[in-house]
mmCIF file of C-alpha atoms and ligand atoms in Angstrom:
data_model
loop_
_atom_site.group_PDB
_atom_site.id
_atom_site.type_symbol
_atom_site.label_atom_id
_atom_site.label_comp_id
_atom_site.label_asym_id
_atom_site.label_seq_id
_atom_site.Cartn_x
_atom_site.Cartn_y
_atom_site.Cartn_z
ATOM 1 C CA MET A 79 24.597 -12.019 55.267
ATOM 2 C CA ARG A 80 25.513 -9.363 57.303
ATOM 3 C CA ILE A 81 23.340 -8.052 60.409
ATOM 4 C CA ASP A 82 24.212 -4.827 61.969
ATOM 5 C CA ILE A 83 22.324 -4.621 65.519
ATOM 6 C CA ILE A 84 21.754 -1.082 67.202
ATOM 7 C CA ALA A 85 21.095 -1.397 70.617
ATOM 8 C CA VAL A 86 20.553 0.569 73.890
ATOM 9 C CA VAL A 87 21.597 -2.366 75.787
ATOM 10 C CA PRO A 88 23.866 -4.516 73.396
ATOM 11 C CA GLU A 89 24.829 -6.651 76.613
ATOM 12 C CA LEU A 90 21.585 -8.417 76.101
ATOM 13 C CA LEU A 91 22.301 -9.684 72.836
ATOM 14 C CA GLN A 92 25.944 -11.246 73.207
ATOM 15 C CA SER A 93 25.007 -14.833 74.360
ATOM 16 C CA PRO A 94 22.450 -15.783 71.898
ATOM 17 C CA PHE A 95 25.094 -15.090 69.001
ATOM 18 C CA GLN A 96 27.566 -17.186 70.818
ATOM 19 C CA HIS A 97 25.672 -20.387 70.442
ATOM 20 C CA SER A 98 24.076 -23.024 68.105
ATOM 21 C CA ILE A 99 22.531 -21.551 65.083
ATOM 22 C CA PHE A 100 24.421 -18.392 64.937
ATOM 23 C CA LYS A 101 27.508 -20.016 65.882
ATOM 24 C CA ARG A 102 27.631 -22.298 62.999
ATOM 25 C CA ALA A 103 26.561 -19.726 60.724
ATOM 26 C CA VAL A 104 29.436 -17.401 61.665
ATOM 27 C CA GLU A 105 31.983 -20.357 61.788
ATOM 28 C CA LYS A 106 30.662 -21.386 58.192
ATOM 29 C CA GLY A 107 31.169 -17.585 56.893
ATOM 30 C CA LEU A 108 27.277 -17.268 56.092
ATOM 31 C CA ALA A 109 26.496 -14.773 58.612
ATOM 32 C CA SER A 110 28.232 -12.367 60.629
ATOM 33 C CA VAL A 111 26.237 -10.317 63.317
ATOM 34 C CA TYR A 112 27.827 -7.024 64.708
ATOM 35 C CA PHE A 113 26.607 -4.931 67.838
ATOM 36 C CA HIS A 114 26.460 -1.247 67.947
ATOM 37 C CA ASP A 115 25.889 0.623 71.518
ATOM 38 C CA LEU A 116 23.859 3.521 70.775
ATOM 39 C CA ARG A 117 25.408 5.456 73.426
ATOM 40 C CA GLN A 118 28.695 5.441 71.939
ATOM 41 C CA TYR A 119 26.674 7.969 69.333
ATOM 42 C CA GLY A 120 25.152 9.933 72.361
ATOM 43 C CA LEU A 121 25.618 13.806 72.544
ATOM 44 C CA GLY A 122 27.837 15.525 74.772
ATOM 45 C CA ASN A 123 29.884 14.375 77.893
ATOM 46 C CA TYR A 124 26.942 12.287 79.200
ATOM 47 C CA LYS A 125 26.495 10.507 75.661
ATOM 48 C CA GLN A 126 22.936 11.453 75.832
ATOM 49 C CA ILE A 127 20.733 9.278 73.665
ATOM 50 C CA ASP A 128 17.179 9.984 74.934
ATOM 51 C CA ASP A 129 15.186 13.121 75.906
ATOM 52 C CA TYR A 130 11.353 13.918 76.881
ATOM 53 C CA SER A 131 8.635 13.804 74.773
ATOM 54 C CA PHE A 132 7.495 16.873 72.904
ATOM 55 C CA GLY A 133 4.013 17.656 74.224
ATOM 56 C CA GLY A 134 4.520 15.980 77.471
ATOM 57 C CA GLY A 135 3.655 12.310 78.768
ATOM 58 C CA ALA A 136 5.498 9.720 80.315
ATOM 59 C CA GLY A 137 8.810 7.954 79.148
ATOM 60 C CA MET A 138 11.901 9.311 77.163
ATOM 61 C CA VAL A 139 12.128 9.057 73.406
ATOM 62 C CA LEU A 140 15.090 8.018 71.726
ATOM 63 C CA MET A 141 17.111 10.974 69.974
ATOM 64 C CA ILE A 142 17.519 10.909 66.401
ATOM 65 C CA GLU A 143 20.950 12.622 66.408
ATOM 66 C CA PRO A 144 22.703 9.186 68.083
ATOM 67 C CA ILE A 145 20.766 7.133 65.606
ATOM 68 C CA ASP A 146 21.604 9.109 62.205
ATOM 69 C CA ALA A 147 25.099 9.312 63.427
ATOM 70 C CA CYS A 148 25.054 5.077 63.728
ATOM 71 C CA ILE A 149 23.366 4.366 60.596
ATOM 72 C CA SER A 150 25.225 6.801 58.571
ATOM 73 C CA ALA A 151 28.613 5.456 59.836
ATOM 74 C CA LEU A 152 27.570 2.135 58.728
ATOM 75 C CA LYS A 153 26.015 3.119 55.494
ATOM 76 C CA ALA A 154 29.468 4.710 54.463
ATOM 77 C CA GLU A 155 31.011 1.090 54.788
ATOM 78 C CA ARG A 156 28.624 -0.541 52.505
ATOM 79 C CA ASN A 157 24.748 -0.637 51.059
ATOM 80 C CA TYR A 158 22.104 -1.911 53.352
ATOM 81 C CA ASP A 159 18.810 -3.816 51.920
ATOM 82 C CA GLU A 160 16.769 -3.016 54.816
ATOM 83 C CA VAL A 161 16.866 -0.599 58.072
ATOM 84 C CA ILE A 162 14.396 -2.707 60.427
ATOM 85 C CA TYR A 163 13.123 -1.118 63.607
ATOM 86 C CA LEU A 164 11.777 -3.325 66.315
ATOM 87 C CA THR A 165 8.673 -2.195 67.818
ATOM 88 C CA PRO A 166 5.416 -3.660 69.239
ATOM 89 C CA ASP A 167 3.223 -1.517 66.448
ATOM 90 C CA GLY A 168 5.129 -3.025 63.465
ATOM 91 C CA HIS A 169 3.915 -5.641 61.184
ATOM 92 C CA THR A 170 3.770 -8.964 62.905
ATOM 93 C CA LEU A 171 6.514 -11.300 62.160
ATOM 94 C CA ASN A 172 5.726 -14.278 60.214
ATOM 95 C CA GLN A 173 7.777 -17.138 58.279
ATOM 96 C CA PRO A 174 7.214 -15.653 54.876
ATOM 97 C CA MET A 175 8.802 -12.298 56.113
ATOM 98 C CA ALA A 176 11.902 -14.229 57.708
ATOM 99 C CA ASN A 177 12.320 -16.220 54.276
ATOM 100 C CA ALA A 178 12.375 -12.989 52.288
ATOM 101 C CA LEU A 179 14.602 -11.214 54.844
ATOM 102 C CA SER A 180 17.043 -14.397 54.637
ATOM 103 C CA LEU A 181 17.931 -13.418 51.098
ATOM 104 C CA LYS A 182 19.095 -10.157 51.954
ATOM 105 C CA GLU A 183 22.789 -9.316 51.829
ATOM 106 C CA ASN A 184 23.114 -6.478 54.531
ATOM 107 C CA ILE A 185 20.427 -5.559 57.008
ATOM 108 C CA ILE A 186 20.493 -3.028 60.303
ATOM 109 C CA ILE A 187 18.374 -3.721 62.882
ATOM 110 C CA LEU A 188 17.463 -0.984 65.077
ATOM 111 C CA CYS A 189 16.188 -1.877 68.813
ATOM 112 C CA GLY A 190 13.511 0.388 70.303
ATOM 113 C CA HIS A 191 13.982 1.393 74.131
ATOM 114 C CA TYR A 192 11.584 3.134 76.344
ATOM 115 C CA LYS A 193 8.700 4.921 74.656
ATOM 116 C CA GLY A 194 10.563 4.288 71.352
ATOM 117 C CA VAL A 195 12.263 6.515 68.847
ATOM 118 C CA ASP A 196 11.791 9.900 67.452
ATOM 119 C CA GLN A 197 9.096 9.199 64.837
ATOM 120 C CA ARG A 198 11.491 11.179 62.276
ATOM 121 C CA VAL A 199 13.768 8.112 62.594
ATOM 122 C CA ARG A 200 10.914 5.690 61.405
ATOM 123 C CA ASP A 201 10.010 8.305 58.673
ATOM 124 C CA HIS A 202 13.330 8.822 57.131
ATOM 125 C CA PHE A 203 15.881 5.712 58.208
ATOM 126 C CA VAL A 204 13.646 2.883 58.695
ATOM 127 C CA THR A 205 12.461 0.697 55.756
ATOM 128 C CA LYS A 206 10.533 -2.081 57.660
ATOM 129 C CA GLU A 207 8.865 -2.173 61.345
ATOM 130 C CA ILE A 208 8.588 -5.343 62.692
ATOM 131 C CA SER A 209 6.882 -6.612 65.970
ATOM 132 C CA ILE A 210 7.599 -10.202 67.277
ATOM 133 C CA GLY A 211 4.023 -10.207 68.535
ATOM 134 C CA ASP A 212 1.076 -8.601 70.443
ATOM 135 C CA TYR A 213 2.877 -8.055 73.799
ATOM 136 C CA VAL A 214 5.108 -5.329 75.297
ATOM 137 C CA LEU A 215 8.795 -5.939 75.603
ATOM 138 C CA SER A 216 11.034 -3.720 77.961
ATOM 139 C CA GLY A 217 13.274 -3.104 74.468
ATOM 140 C CA GLY A 218 13.898 -4.507 71.351
ATOM 141 C CA GLU A 219 17.108 -6.265 72.075
ATOM 142 C CA LEU A 220 15.539 -9.978 72.754
ATOM 143 C CA ALA A 221 13.429 -9.097 69.598
ATOM 144 C CA ALA A 222 16.331 -8.482 67.717
ATOM 145 C CA ALA A 223 17.667 -11.645 68.822
ATOM 146 C CA VAL A 224 14.259 -13.484 67.827
ATOM 147 C CA LEU A 225 14.221 -11.753 64.538
ATOM 148 C CA ALA A 226 17.905 -12.571 63.861
ATOM 149 C CA ASP A 227 17.484 -16.415 64.600
ATOM 150 C CA ALA A 228 14.640 -16.842 62.560
ATOM 151 C CA ILE A 229 16.334 -15.288 59.529
ATOM 152 C CA VAL A 230 19.748 -17.013 60.029
ATOM 153 C CA ARG A 231 18.412 -20.427 60.020
ATOM 154 C CA LEU A 232 16.778 -19.841 56.695
ATOM 155 C CA ILE A 233 20.136 -19.084 55.212
ATOM 156 C CA PRO A 234 20.922 -21.889 52.851
ATOM 157 C CA GLY A 235 24.010 -23.968 54.562
ATOM 158 C CA VAL A 236 23.054 -23.114 57.752
ATOM 159 C CA LEU A 237 20.954 -26.005 59.115
ATOM 160 C CA SER A 238 22.857 -29.272 58.805
ATOM 161 C CA ASP A 239 20.008 -31.009 57.454
ATOM 162 C CA GLU A 240 18.495 -28.747 54.905
ATOM 163 C CA THR A 241 15.210 -30.338 54.462
ATOM 164 C CA SER A 242 14.501 -29.559 58.343
ATOM 165 C CA ALA A 243 13.645 -25.830 58.060
ATOM 166 C CA LEU A 244 11.136 -26.909 55.258
ATOM 167 C CA THR A 245 9.297 -29.037 57.495
ATOM 168 C CA ASP A 246 8.784 -26.416 60.124
ATOM 169 C CA SER A 247 5.829 -25.117 61.554
ATOM 170 C CA PHE A 248 4.453 -22.348 59.350
ATOM 171 C CA GLN A 249 6.960 -23.056 56.010
ATOM 172 C CA ASP A 250 3.851 -24.357 54.361
ATOM 173 C CA ASN A 251 0.799 -23.078 56.410
ATOM 174 C CA LEU A 252 0.931 -26.149 58.090
ATOM 175 C CA LEU A 253 1.891 -26.578 61.886
ATOM 176 C CA ALA A 254 4.274 -29.219 62.546
ATOM 177 C CA PRO A 255 2.889 -32.760 63.372
ATOM 178 C CA PRO A 256 3.985 -34.828 66.559
ATOM 179 C CA VAL A 257 7.283 -36.321 66.726
ATOM 180 C CA TYR A 258 8.949 -39.138 68.954
ATOM 181 C CA THR A 259 12.149 -40.541 69.637
ATOM 182 C CA ARG A 260 13.186 -43.962 71.617
ATOM 183 C CA PRO A 261 12.025 -45.376 73.294
ATOM 184 C CA ALA A 262 9.248 -47.021 71.965
ATOM 185 C CA GLU A 263 7.119 -47.189 74.849
ATOM 186 C CA TYR A 264 7.825 -45.559 78.071
ATOM 187 C CA LYS A 265 5.476 -46.342 81.074
ATOM 188 C CA GLY A 266 3.155 -47.868 78.805
ATOM 189 C CA TRP A 267 2.693 -44.232 76.471
ATOM 190 C CA LYS A 268 3.505 -45.992 72.854
ATOM 191 C CA VAL A 269 4.709 -44.436 70.050
ATOM 192 C CA PRO A 270 1.893 -44.568 67.141
ATOM 193 C CA ASP A 271 2.647 -47.948 65.513
ATOM 194 C CA ILE A 272 2.525 -46.538 62.048
ATOM 195 C CA LEU A 273 5.689 -44.754 62.748
ATOM 196 C CA LEU A 274 7.715 -47.603 63.215
ATOM 197 C CA SER A 275 6.113 -49.605 60.438
ATOM 198 C CA GLY A 276 9.034 -48.542 57.850
ATOM 199 C CA ASN A 277 6.241 -47.769 55.446
ATOM 200 C CA THR A 278 7.570 -44.296 54.267
ATOM 201 C CA PRO A 279 4.621 -43.198 51.894
ATOM 202 C CA GLN A 280 1.956 -44.354 55.081
ATOM 203 C CA ILE A 281 4.096 -42.076 57.489
ATOM 204 C CA ASP A 282 4.311 -39.224 55.067
ATOM 205 C CA ALA A 283 0.478 -39.256 54.813
ATOM 206 C CA TRP A 284 -0.131 -39.954 58.557
ATOM 207 C CA ARG A 285 2.293 -36.719 59.261
ATOM 208 C CA GLU A 286 0.524 -34.798 56.643
ATOM 209 C CA GLU A 287 -2.795 -35.658 58.315
ATOM 210 C CA GLN A 288 -1.487 -34.937 61.818
ATOM 211 C CA ALA A 289 -0.432 -31.431 60.750
ATOM 212 C CA TYR A 290 -3.610 -30.760 59.162
ATOM 213 C CA LYS A 291 -5.542 -31.925 62.510
ATOM 214 C CA ARG A 292 -3.289 -29.829 64.626
ATOM 215 C CA THR A 293 -3.705 -26.813 62.670
ATOM 216 C CA GLU A 294 -7.397 -26.930 62.619
ATOM 217 C CA GLU A 295 -7.613 -27.220 66.174
ATOM 218 C CA ARG A 296 -4.762 -24.594 67.070
ATOM 219 C CA ARG A 297 -4.606 -22.322 64.408
ATOM 220 C CA PRO A 298 -7.882 -22.422 61.996
ATOM 221 C CA ASP A 299 -7.074 -18.980 60.713
ATOM 222 C CA LEU A 300 -3.886 -20.675 58.622
ATOM 223 C CA LEU A 301 -6.165 -22.869 56.754
ATOM 224 C CA THR A 302 -8.306 -19.671 55.267
HETATM 225 N N1 ADE B 919 9.977 -3.806 71.607
HETATM 226 C C1 ADE B 919 8.855 -3.990 72.638
HETATM 227 N N2 ADE B 919 8.040 -4.774 72.436
HETATM 228 C C2 ADE B 919 8.015 -5.329 71.042
HETATM 229 C C3 ADE B 919 7.714 -6.664 70.368
HETATM 230 N N3 ADE B 919 6.660 -6.951 70.778
HETATM 231 N N4 ADE B 919 8.025 -6.677 69.073
HETATM 232 C C4 ADE B 919 9.628 -5.804 68.887
HETATM 233 N N5 ADE B 919 9.665 -5.070 69.101
HETATM 234 C C5 ADE B 919 9.394 -4.611 70.624
#
């Protein structure tokens, strides 16, 4: 999978992609990520990318020309399955969306900034609008890192223990059960006996029960 990220502050994006999951995915040739600085497509000597909002109001709006120039340059090279715009008024990201996106070949992620982008960008270039939650970030860059992480770790072969993505919270509408590691007792706080029993069917049943209990307590909406 190839991910092209268009951003106003691409510097915000570099570090997350140089470590752990991304690093492994890139090294294994399973994913590649390219950053595009929108300002390089800006207008005139000042490389203008934003302007005042027609009709007035505070905040600058990202202009359509630089975005069109960048997206068109990418589309001239290859086909894209999706052009995703990150915005707090998009569809809230969830695991099924990440699963579906992990099967795509090439995607563009456009990060918003300031008051957002000219609506015509959304109407004519964007195929999916995604929010990473009901709060407002200063820009879409960090949201892009979140989205890309959620997608890339699901690409087959990226996680070393392939089953681990399958037991994540949300993968089956249940939150993940509690986990423990050594020591079996610390300051008198004990690991549940069942996990030390070696009885796999009983351990599986306990985990299922705990996952259900946790979901019922914290996210009853997932069970309906
Ligand atoms: N840009 C600003 N806030 C955002 C959010 N919550 N999700 C996606 N993009 C954003």
